[in-house]
PDB file of C-alpha atoms in Angstrom:
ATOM      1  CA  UNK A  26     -21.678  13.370  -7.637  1.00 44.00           C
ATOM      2  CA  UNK A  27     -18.696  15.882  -7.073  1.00 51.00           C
ATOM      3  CA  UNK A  28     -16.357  12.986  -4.833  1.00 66.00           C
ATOM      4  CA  UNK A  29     -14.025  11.800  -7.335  1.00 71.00           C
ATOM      5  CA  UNK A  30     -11.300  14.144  -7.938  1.00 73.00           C
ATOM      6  CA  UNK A  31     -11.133  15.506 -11.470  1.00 74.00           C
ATOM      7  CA  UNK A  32      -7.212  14.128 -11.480  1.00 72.00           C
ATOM      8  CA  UNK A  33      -8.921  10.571 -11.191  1.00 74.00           C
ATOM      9  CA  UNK A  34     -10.917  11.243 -14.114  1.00 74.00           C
ATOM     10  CA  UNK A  35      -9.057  11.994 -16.809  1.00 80.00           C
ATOM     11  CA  UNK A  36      -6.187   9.194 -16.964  1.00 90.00           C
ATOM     12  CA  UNK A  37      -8.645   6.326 -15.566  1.00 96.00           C
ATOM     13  CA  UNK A  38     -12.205   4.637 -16.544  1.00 97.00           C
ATOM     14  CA  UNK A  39     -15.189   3.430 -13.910  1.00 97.00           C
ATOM     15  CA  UNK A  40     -14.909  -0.032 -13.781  1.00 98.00           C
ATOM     16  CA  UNK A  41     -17.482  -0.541 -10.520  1.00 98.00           C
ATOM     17  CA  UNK A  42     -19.190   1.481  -7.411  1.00 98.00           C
ATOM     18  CA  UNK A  43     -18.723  -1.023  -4.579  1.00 98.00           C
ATOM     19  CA  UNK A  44     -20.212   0.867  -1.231  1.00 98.00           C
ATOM     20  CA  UNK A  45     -17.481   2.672   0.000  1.00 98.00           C
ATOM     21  CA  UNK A  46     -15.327   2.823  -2.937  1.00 98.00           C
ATOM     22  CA  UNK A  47     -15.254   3.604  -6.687  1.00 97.00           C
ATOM     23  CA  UNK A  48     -13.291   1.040  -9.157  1.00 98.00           C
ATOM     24  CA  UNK A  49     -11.441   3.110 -12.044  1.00 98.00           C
ATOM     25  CA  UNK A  50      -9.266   1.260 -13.764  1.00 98.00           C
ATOM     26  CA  UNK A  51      -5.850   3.139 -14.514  1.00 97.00           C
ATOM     27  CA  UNK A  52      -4.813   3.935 -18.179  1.00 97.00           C
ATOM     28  CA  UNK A  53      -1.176   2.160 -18.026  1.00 97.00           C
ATOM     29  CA  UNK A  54      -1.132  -0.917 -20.197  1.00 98.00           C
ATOM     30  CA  UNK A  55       2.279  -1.579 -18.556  1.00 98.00           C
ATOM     31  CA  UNK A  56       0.179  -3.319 -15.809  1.00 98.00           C
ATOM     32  CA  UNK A  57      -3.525  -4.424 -15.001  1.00 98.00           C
ATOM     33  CA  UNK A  58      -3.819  -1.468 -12.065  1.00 98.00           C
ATOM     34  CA  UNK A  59      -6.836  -0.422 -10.739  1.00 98.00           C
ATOM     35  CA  UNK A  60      -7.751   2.508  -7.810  1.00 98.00           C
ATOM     36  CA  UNK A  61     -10.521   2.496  -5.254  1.00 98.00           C
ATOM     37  CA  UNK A  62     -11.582   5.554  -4.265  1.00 97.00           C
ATOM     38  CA  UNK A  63     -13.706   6.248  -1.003  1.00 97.00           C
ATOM     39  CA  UNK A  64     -16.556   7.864  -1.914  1.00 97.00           C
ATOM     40  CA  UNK A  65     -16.124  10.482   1.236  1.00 97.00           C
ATOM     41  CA  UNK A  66     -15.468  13.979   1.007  1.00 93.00           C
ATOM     42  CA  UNK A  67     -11.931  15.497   2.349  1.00 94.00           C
ATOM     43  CA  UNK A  68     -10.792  12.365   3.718  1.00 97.00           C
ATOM     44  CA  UNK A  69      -6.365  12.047   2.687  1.00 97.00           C
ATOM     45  CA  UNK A  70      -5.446   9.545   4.956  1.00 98.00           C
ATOM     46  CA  UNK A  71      -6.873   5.780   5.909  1.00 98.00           C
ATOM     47  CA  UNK A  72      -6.637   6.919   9.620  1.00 98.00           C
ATOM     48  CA  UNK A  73      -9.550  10.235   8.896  1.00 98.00           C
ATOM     49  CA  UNK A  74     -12.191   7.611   7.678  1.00 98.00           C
ATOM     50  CA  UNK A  75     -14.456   6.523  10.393  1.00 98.00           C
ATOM     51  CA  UNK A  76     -13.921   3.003  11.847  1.00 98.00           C
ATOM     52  CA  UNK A  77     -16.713   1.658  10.088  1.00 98.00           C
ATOM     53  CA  UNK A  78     -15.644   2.826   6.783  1.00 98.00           C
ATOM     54  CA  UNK A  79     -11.666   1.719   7.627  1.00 98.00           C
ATOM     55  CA  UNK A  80     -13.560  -1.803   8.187  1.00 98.00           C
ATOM     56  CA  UNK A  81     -15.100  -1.417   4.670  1.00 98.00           C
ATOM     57  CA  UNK A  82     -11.562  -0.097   2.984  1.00 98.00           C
ATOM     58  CA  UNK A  83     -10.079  -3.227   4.170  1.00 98.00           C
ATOM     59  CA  UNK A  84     -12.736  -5.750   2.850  1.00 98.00           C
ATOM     60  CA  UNK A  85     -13.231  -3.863  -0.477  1.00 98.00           C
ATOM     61  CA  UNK A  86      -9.531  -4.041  -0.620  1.00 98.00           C
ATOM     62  CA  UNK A  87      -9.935  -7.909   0.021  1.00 98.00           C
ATOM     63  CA  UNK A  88     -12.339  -8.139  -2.886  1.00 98.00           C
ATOM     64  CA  UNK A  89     -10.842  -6.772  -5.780  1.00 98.00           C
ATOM     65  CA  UNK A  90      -7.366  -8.003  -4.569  1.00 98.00           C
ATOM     66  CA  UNK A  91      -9.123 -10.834  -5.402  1.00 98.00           C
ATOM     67  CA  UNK A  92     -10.295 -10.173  -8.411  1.00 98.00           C
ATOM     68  CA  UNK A  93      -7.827  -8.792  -9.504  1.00 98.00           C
ATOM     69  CA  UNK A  94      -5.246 -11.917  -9.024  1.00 98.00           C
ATOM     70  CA  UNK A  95      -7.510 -14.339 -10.399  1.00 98.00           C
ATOM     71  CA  UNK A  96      -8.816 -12.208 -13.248  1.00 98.00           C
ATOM     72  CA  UNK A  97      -4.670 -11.855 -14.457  1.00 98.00           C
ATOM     73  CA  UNK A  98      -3.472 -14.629 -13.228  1.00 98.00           C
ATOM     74  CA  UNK A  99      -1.412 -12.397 -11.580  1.00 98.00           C
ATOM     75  CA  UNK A 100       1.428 -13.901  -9.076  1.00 98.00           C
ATOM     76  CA  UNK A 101       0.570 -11.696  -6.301  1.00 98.00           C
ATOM     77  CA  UNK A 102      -0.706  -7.830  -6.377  1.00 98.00           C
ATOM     78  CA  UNK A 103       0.889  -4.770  -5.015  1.00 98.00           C
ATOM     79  CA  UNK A 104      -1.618  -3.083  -3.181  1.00 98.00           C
ATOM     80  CA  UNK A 105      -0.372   0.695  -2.291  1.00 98.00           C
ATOM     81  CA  UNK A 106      -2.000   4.188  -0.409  1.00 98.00           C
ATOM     82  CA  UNK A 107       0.480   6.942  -1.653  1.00 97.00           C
ATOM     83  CA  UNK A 108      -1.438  10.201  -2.456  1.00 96.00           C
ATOM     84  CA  UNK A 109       1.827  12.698  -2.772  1.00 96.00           C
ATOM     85  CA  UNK A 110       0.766  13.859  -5.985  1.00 94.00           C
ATOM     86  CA  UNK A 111      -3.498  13.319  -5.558  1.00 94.00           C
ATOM     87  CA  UNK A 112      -4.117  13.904  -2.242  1.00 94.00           C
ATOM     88  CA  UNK A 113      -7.418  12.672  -2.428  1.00 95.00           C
ATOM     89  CA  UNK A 114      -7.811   9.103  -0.351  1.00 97.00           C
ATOM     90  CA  UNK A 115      -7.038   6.562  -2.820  1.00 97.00           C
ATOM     91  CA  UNK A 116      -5.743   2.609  -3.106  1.00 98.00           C
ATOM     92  CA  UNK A 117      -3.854   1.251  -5.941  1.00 98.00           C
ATOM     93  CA  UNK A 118      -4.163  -2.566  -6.739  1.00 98.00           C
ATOM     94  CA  UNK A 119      -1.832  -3.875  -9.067  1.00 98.00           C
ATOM     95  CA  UNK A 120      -1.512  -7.507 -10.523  1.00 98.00           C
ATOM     96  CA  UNK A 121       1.751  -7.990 -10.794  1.00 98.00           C
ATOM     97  CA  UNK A 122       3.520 -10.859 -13.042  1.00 98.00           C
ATOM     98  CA  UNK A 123       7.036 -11.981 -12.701  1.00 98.00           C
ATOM     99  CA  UNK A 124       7.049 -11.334 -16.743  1.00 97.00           C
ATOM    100  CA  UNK A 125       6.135  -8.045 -16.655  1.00 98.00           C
ATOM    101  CA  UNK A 126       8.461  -4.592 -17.252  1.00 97.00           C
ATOM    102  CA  UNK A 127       9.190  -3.847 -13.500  1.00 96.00           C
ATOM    103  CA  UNK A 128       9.494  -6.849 -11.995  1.00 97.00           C
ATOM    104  CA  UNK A 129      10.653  -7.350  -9.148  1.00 96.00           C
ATOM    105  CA  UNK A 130      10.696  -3.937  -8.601  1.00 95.00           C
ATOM    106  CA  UNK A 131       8.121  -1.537  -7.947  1.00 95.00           C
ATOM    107  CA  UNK A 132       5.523  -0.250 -10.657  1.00 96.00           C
ATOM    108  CA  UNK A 133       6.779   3.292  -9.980  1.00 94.00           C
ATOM    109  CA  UNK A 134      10.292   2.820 -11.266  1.00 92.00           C
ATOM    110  CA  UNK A 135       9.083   2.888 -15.074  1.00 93.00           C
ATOM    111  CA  UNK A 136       6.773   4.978 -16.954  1.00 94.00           C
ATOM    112  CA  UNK A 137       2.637   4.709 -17.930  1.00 94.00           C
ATOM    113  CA  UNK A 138       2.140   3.945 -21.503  1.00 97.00           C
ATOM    114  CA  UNK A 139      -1.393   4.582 -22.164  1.00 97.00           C
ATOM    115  CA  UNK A 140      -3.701   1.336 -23.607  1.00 97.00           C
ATOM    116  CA  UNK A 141      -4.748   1.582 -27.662  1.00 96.00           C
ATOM    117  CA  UNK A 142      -8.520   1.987 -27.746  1.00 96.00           C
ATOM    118  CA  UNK A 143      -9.169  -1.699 -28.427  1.00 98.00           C
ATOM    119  CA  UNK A 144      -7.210  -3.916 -25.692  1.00 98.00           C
ATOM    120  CA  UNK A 145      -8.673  -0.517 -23.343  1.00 97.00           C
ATOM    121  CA  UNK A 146     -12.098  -1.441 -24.313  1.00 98.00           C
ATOM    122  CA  UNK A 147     -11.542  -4.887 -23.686  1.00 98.00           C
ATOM    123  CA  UNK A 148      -9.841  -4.313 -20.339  1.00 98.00           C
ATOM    124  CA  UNK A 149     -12.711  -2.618 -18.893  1.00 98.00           C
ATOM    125  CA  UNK A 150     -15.538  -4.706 -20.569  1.00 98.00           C
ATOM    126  CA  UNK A 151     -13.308  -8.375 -18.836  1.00 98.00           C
ATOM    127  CA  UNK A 152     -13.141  -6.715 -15.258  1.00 98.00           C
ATOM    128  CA  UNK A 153     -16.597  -5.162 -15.382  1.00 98.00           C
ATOM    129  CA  UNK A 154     -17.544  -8.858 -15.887  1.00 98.00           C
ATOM    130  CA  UNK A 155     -15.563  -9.807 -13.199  1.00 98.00           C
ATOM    131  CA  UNK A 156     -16.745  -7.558 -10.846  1.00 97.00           C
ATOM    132  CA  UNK A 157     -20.061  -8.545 -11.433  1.00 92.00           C
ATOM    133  CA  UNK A 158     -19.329 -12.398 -10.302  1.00 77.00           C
TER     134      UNK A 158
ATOM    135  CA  UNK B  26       9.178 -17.776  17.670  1.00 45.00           C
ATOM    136  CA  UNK B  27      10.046 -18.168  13.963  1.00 51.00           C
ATOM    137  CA  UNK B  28       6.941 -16.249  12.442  1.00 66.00           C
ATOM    138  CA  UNK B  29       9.191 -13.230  11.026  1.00 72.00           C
ATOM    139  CA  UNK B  30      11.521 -14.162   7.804  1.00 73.00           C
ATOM    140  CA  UNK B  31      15.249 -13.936   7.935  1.00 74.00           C
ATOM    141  CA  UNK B  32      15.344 -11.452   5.113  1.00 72.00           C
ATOM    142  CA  UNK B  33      13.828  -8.794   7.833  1.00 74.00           C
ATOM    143  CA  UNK B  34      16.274  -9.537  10.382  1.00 74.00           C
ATOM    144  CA  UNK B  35      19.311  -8.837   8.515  1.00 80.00           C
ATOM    145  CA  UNK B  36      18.077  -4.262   7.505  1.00 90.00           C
ATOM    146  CA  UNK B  37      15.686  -4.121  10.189  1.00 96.00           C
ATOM    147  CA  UNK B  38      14.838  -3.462  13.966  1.00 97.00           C
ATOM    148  CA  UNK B  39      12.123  -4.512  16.395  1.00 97.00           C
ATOM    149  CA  UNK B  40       9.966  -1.878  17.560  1.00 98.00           C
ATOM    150  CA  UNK B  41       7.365  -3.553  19.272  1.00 98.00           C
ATOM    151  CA  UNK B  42       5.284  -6.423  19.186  1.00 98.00           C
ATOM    152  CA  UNK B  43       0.875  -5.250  18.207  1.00 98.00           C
ATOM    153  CA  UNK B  44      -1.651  -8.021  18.529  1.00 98.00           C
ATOM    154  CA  UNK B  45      -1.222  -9.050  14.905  1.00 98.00           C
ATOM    155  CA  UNK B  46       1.867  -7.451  13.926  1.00 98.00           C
ATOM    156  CA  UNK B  47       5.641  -6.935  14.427  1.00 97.00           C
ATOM    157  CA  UNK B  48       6.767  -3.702  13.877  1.00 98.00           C
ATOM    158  CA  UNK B  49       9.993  -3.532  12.891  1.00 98.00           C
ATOM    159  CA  UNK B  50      12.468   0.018  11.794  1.00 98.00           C
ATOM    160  CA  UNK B  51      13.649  -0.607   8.288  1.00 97.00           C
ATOM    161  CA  UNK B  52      17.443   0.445   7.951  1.00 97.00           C
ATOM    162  CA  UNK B  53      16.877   2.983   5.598  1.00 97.00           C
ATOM    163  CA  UNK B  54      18.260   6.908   6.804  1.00 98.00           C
ATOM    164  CA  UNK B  55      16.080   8.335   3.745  1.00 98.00           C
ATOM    165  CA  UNK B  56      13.008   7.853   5.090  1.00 98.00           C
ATOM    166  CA  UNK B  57      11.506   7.391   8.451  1.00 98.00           C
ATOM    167  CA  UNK B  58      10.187   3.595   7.579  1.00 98.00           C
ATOM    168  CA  UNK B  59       8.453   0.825   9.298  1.00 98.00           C
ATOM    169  CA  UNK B  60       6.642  -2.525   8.581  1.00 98.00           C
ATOM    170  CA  UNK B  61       4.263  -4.114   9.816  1.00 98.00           C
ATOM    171  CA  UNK B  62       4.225  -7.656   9.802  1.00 97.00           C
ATOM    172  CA  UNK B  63       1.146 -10.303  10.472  1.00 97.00           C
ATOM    173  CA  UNK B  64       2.300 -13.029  12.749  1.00 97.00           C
ATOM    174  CA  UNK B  65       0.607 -15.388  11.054  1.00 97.00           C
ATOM    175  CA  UNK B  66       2.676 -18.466   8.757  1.00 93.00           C
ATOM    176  CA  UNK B  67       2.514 -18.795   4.989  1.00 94.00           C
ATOM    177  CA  UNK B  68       0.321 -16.051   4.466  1.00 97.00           C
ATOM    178  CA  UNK B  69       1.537 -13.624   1.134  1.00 98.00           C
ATOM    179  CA  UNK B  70      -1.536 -11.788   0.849  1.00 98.00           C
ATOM    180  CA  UNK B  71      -3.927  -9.482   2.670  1.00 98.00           C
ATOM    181  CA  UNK B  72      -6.789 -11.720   1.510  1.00 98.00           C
ATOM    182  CA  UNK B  73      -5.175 -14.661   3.525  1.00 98.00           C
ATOM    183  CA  UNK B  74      -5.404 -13.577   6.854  1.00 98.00           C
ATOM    184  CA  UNK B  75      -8.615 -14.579   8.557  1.00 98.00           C
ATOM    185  CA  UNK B  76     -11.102 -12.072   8.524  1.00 98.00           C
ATOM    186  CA  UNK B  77     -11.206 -10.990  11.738  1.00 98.00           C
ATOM    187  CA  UNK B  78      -7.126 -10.470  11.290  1.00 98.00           C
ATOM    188  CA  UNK B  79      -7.987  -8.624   8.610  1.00 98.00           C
ATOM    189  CA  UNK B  80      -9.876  -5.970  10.659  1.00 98.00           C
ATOM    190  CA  UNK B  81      -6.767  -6.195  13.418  1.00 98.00           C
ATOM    191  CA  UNK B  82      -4.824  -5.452  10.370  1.00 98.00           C
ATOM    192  CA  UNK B  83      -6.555  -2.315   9.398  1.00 98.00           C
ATOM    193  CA  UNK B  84      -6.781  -1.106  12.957  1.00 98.00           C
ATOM    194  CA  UNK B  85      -2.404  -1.762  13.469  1.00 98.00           C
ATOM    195  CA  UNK B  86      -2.198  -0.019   9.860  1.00 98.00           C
ATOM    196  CA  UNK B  87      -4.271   2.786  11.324  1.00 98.00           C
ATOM    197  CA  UNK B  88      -2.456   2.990  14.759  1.00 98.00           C
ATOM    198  CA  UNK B  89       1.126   2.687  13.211  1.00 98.00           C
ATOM    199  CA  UNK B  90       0.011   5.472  10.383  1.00 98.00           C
ATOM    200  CA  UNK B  91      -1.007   7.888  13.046  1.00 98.00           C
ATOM    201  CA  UNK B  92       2.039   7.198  15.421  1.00 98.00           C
ATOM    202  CA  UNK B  93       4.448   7.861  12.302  1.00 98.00           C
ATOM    203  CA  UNK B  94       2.453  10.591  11.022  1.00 98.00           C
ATOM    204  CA  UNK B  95       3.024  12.340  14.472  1.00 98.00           C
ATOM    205  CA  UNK B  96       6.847  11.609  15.637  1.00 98.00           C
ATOM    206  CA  UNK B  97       8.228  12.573  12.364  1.00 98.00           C
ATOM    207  CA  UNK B  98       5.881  15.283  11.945  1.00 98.00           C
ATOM    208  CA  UNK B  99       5.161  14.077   8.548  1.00 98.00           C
ATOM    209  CA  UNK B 100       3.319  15.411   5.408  1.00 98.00           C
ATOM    210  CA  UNK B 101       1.761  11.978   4.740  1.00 98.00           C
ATOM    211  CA  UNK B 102       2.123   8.006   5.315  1.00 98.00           C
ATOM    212  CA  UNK B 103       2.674   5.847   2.418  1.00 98.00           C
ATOM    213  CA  UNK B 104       1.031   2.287   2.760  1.00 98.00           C
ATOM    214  CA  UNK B 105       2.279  -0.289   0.573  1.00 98.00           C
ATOM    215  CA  UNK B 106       2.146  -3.823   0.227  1.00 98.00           C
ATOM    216  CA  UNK B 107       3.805  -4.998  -2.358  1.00 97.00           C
ATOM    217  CA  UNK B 108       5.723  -8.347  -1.317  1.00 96.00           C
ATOM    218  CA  UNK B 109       7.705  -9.459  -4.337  1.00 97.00           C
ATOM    219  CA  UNK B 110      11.489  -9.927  -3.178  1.00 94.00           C
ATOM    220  CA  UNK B 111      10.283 -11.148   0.030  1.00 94.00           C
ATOM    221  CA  UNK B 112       6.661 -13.277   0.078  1.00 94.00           C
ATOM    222  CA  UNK B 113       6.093 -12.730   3.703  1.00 95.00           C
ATOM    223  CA  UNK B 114       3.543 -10.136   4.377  1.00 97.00           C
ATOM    224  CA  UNK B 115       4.175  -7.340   5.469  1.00 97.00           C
ATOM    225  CA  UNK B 116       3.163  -3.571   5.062  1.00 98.00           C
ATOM    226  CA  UNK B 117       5.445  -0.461   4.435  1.00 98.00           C
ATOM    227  CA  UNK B 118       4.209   2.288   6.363  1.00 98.00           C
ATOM    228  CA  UNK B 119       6.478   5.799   5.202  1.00 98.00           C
ATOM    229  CA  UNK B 120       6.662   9.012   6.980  1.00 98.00           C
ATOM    230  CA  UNK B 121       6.980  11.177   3.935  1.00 98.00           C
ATOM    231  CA  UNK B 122       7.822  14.763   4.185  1.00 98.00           C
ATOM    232  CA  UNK B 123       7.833  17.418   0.875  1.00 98.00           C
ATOM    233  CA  UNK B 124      11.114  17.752   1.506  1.00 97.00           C
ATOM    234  CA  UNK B 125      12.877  14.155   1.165  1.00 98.00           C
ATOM    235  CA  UNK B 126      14.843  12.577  -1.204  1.00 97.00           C
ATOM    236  CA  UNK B 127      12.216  11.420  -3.707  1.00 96.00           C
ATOM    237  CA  UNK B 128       9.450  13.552  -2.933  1.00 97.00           C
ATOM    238  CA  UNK B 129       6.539  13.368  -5.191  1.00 96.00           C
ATOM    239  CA  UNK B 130       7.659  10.333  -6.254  1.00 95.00           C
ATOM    240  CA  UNK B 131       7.777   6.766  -4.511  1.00 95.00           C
ATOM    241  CA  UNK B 132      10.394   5.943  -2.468  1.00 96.00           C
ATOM    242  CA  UNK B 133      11.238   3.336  -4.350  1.00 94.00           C
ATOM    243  CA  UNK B 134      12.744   4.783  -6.881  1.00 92.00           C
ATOM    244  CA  UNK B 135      15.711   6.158  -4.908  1.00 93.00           C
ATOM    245  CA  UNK B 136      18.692   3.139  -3.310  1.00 94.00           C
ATOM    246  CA  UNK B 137      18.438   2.833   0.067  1.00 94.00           C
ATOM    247  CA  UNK B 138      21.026   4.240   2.777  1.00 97.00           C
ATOM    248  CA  UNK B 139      21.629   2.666   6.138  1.00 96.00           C
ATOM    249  CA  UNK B 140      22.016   4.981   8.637  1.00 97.00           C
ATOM    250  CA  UNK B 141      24.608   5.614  11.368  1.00 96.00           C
ATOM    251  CA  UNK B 142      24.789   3.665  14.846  1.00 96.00           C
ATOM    252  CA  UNK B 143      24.267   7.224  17.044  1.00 98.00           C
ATOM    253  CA  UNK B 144      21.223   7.853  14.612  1.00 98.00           C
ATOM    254  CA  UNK B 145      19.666   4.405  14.399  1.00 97.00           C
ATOM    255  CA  UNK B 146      19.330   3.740  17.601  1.00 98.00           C
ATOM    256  CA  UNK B 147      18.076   7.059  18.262  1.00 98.00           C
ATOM    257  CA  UNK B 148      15.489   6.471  16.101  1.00 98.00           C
ATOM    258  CA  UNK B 149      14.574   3.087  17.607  1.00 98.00           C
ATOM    259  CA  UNK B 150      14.575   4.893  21.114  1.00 98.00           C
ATOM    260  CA  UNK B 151      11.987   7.784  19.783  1.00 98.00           C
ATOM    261  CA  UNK B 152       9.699   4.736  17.989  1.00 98.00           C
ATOM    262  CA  UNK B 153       9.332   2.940  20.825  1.00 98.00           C
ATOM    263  CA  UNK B 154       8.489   5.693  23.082  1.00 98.00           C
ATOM    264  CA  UNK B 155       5.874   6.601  20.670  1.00 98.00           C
ATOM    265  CA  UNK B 156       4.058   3.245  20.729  1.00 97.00           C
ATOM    266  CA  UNK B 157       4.082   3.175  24.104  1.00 92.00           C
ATOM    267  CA  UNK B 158       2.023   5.990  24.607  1.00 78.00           C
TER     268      UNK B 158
END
């Protein structure tokens, strides 16, 4: 299936398909950050999908905010549509800490450091688990 | 009614009042800038609201996206909650154009400027026209 851009696929890992949206999670060990991707083709903008699928956005968005918070303890999560540099629809969900590099400020003011192979492995194996609940 | 936190009155301007949200002009002459916020008490999150405020959420994010999109003739919309200097939710909608001051990058990672009176409330005037429509 051709409707994840190839951008997507090299600097994240499949964590989940939910039914709209993909779950990779982003290579940045800065921060636990995940994207969801809606699985439709074309689509840049939350306003193109069709109301049932902007219904869908919003509780997938629900879910792995969710998961995401309780998963990291995380104080709250950052939950952001940019697309300037992929154009291709996607959400970021970020569990934010008031320990961690950026805070309080945004996770764009400082730079990705990629995850060693281990803690990456283990990253993906705890939130495919927690997904699954 | 004291549903909207002091730390938006002080660099921002009522637009209008949606069904859910306020929409207020953020004091920032960067970017064309709005947010959207739930006029609901103690809620920090998205997965807070009620579910059926939820889907009035997605539908003002969607209306407010389009309406921004269109008046400043924009590239894209950034949508962003991120909440961590002020708990309150509320939603960043940005008109982003390939020609502003940060563009690709967030706008976060450039300092604000407020703009002048003449400007400001010109810009209030041409929001509020465009929600009316």
């Amino acid at each position: 299936m051709k409707k994840v851009s190839k951008s997507f696929l090299k600097d994240s890992y499949l964590i989940t398909e939910l039914k709209l949206c993909s779950i990779r999670l982003i290579d940045n060990s800065k921060f636990p950050w995940i994207v969801l991707i809606p699985k439709r083709k074309k689509i840049t903008e939350i306003f193109e999908l069709k109301k049932k699928d902007q219904n869908l956005l919003i509780k997938e968005i629900v879910h792995a905010s969710k998961v995401m918070k309780k998963t990291f303890k995380a104080f709250n999560v950052n939950v952001e549509k940019i697309g300037n540099v992929v154009s291709q629809l996607h959400i970021h969900i970020i569990a934010r800490s008031k320990k961690d590099i950026s805070w309080p400020l945004s996770v764009w003011v400082t730079k990705k450091k990629t995850y060693n192979k281990i803690i990456l492995k283990k990253t993906i194996i705890k939130l495919e688990s927690s997904f699954k609940v």
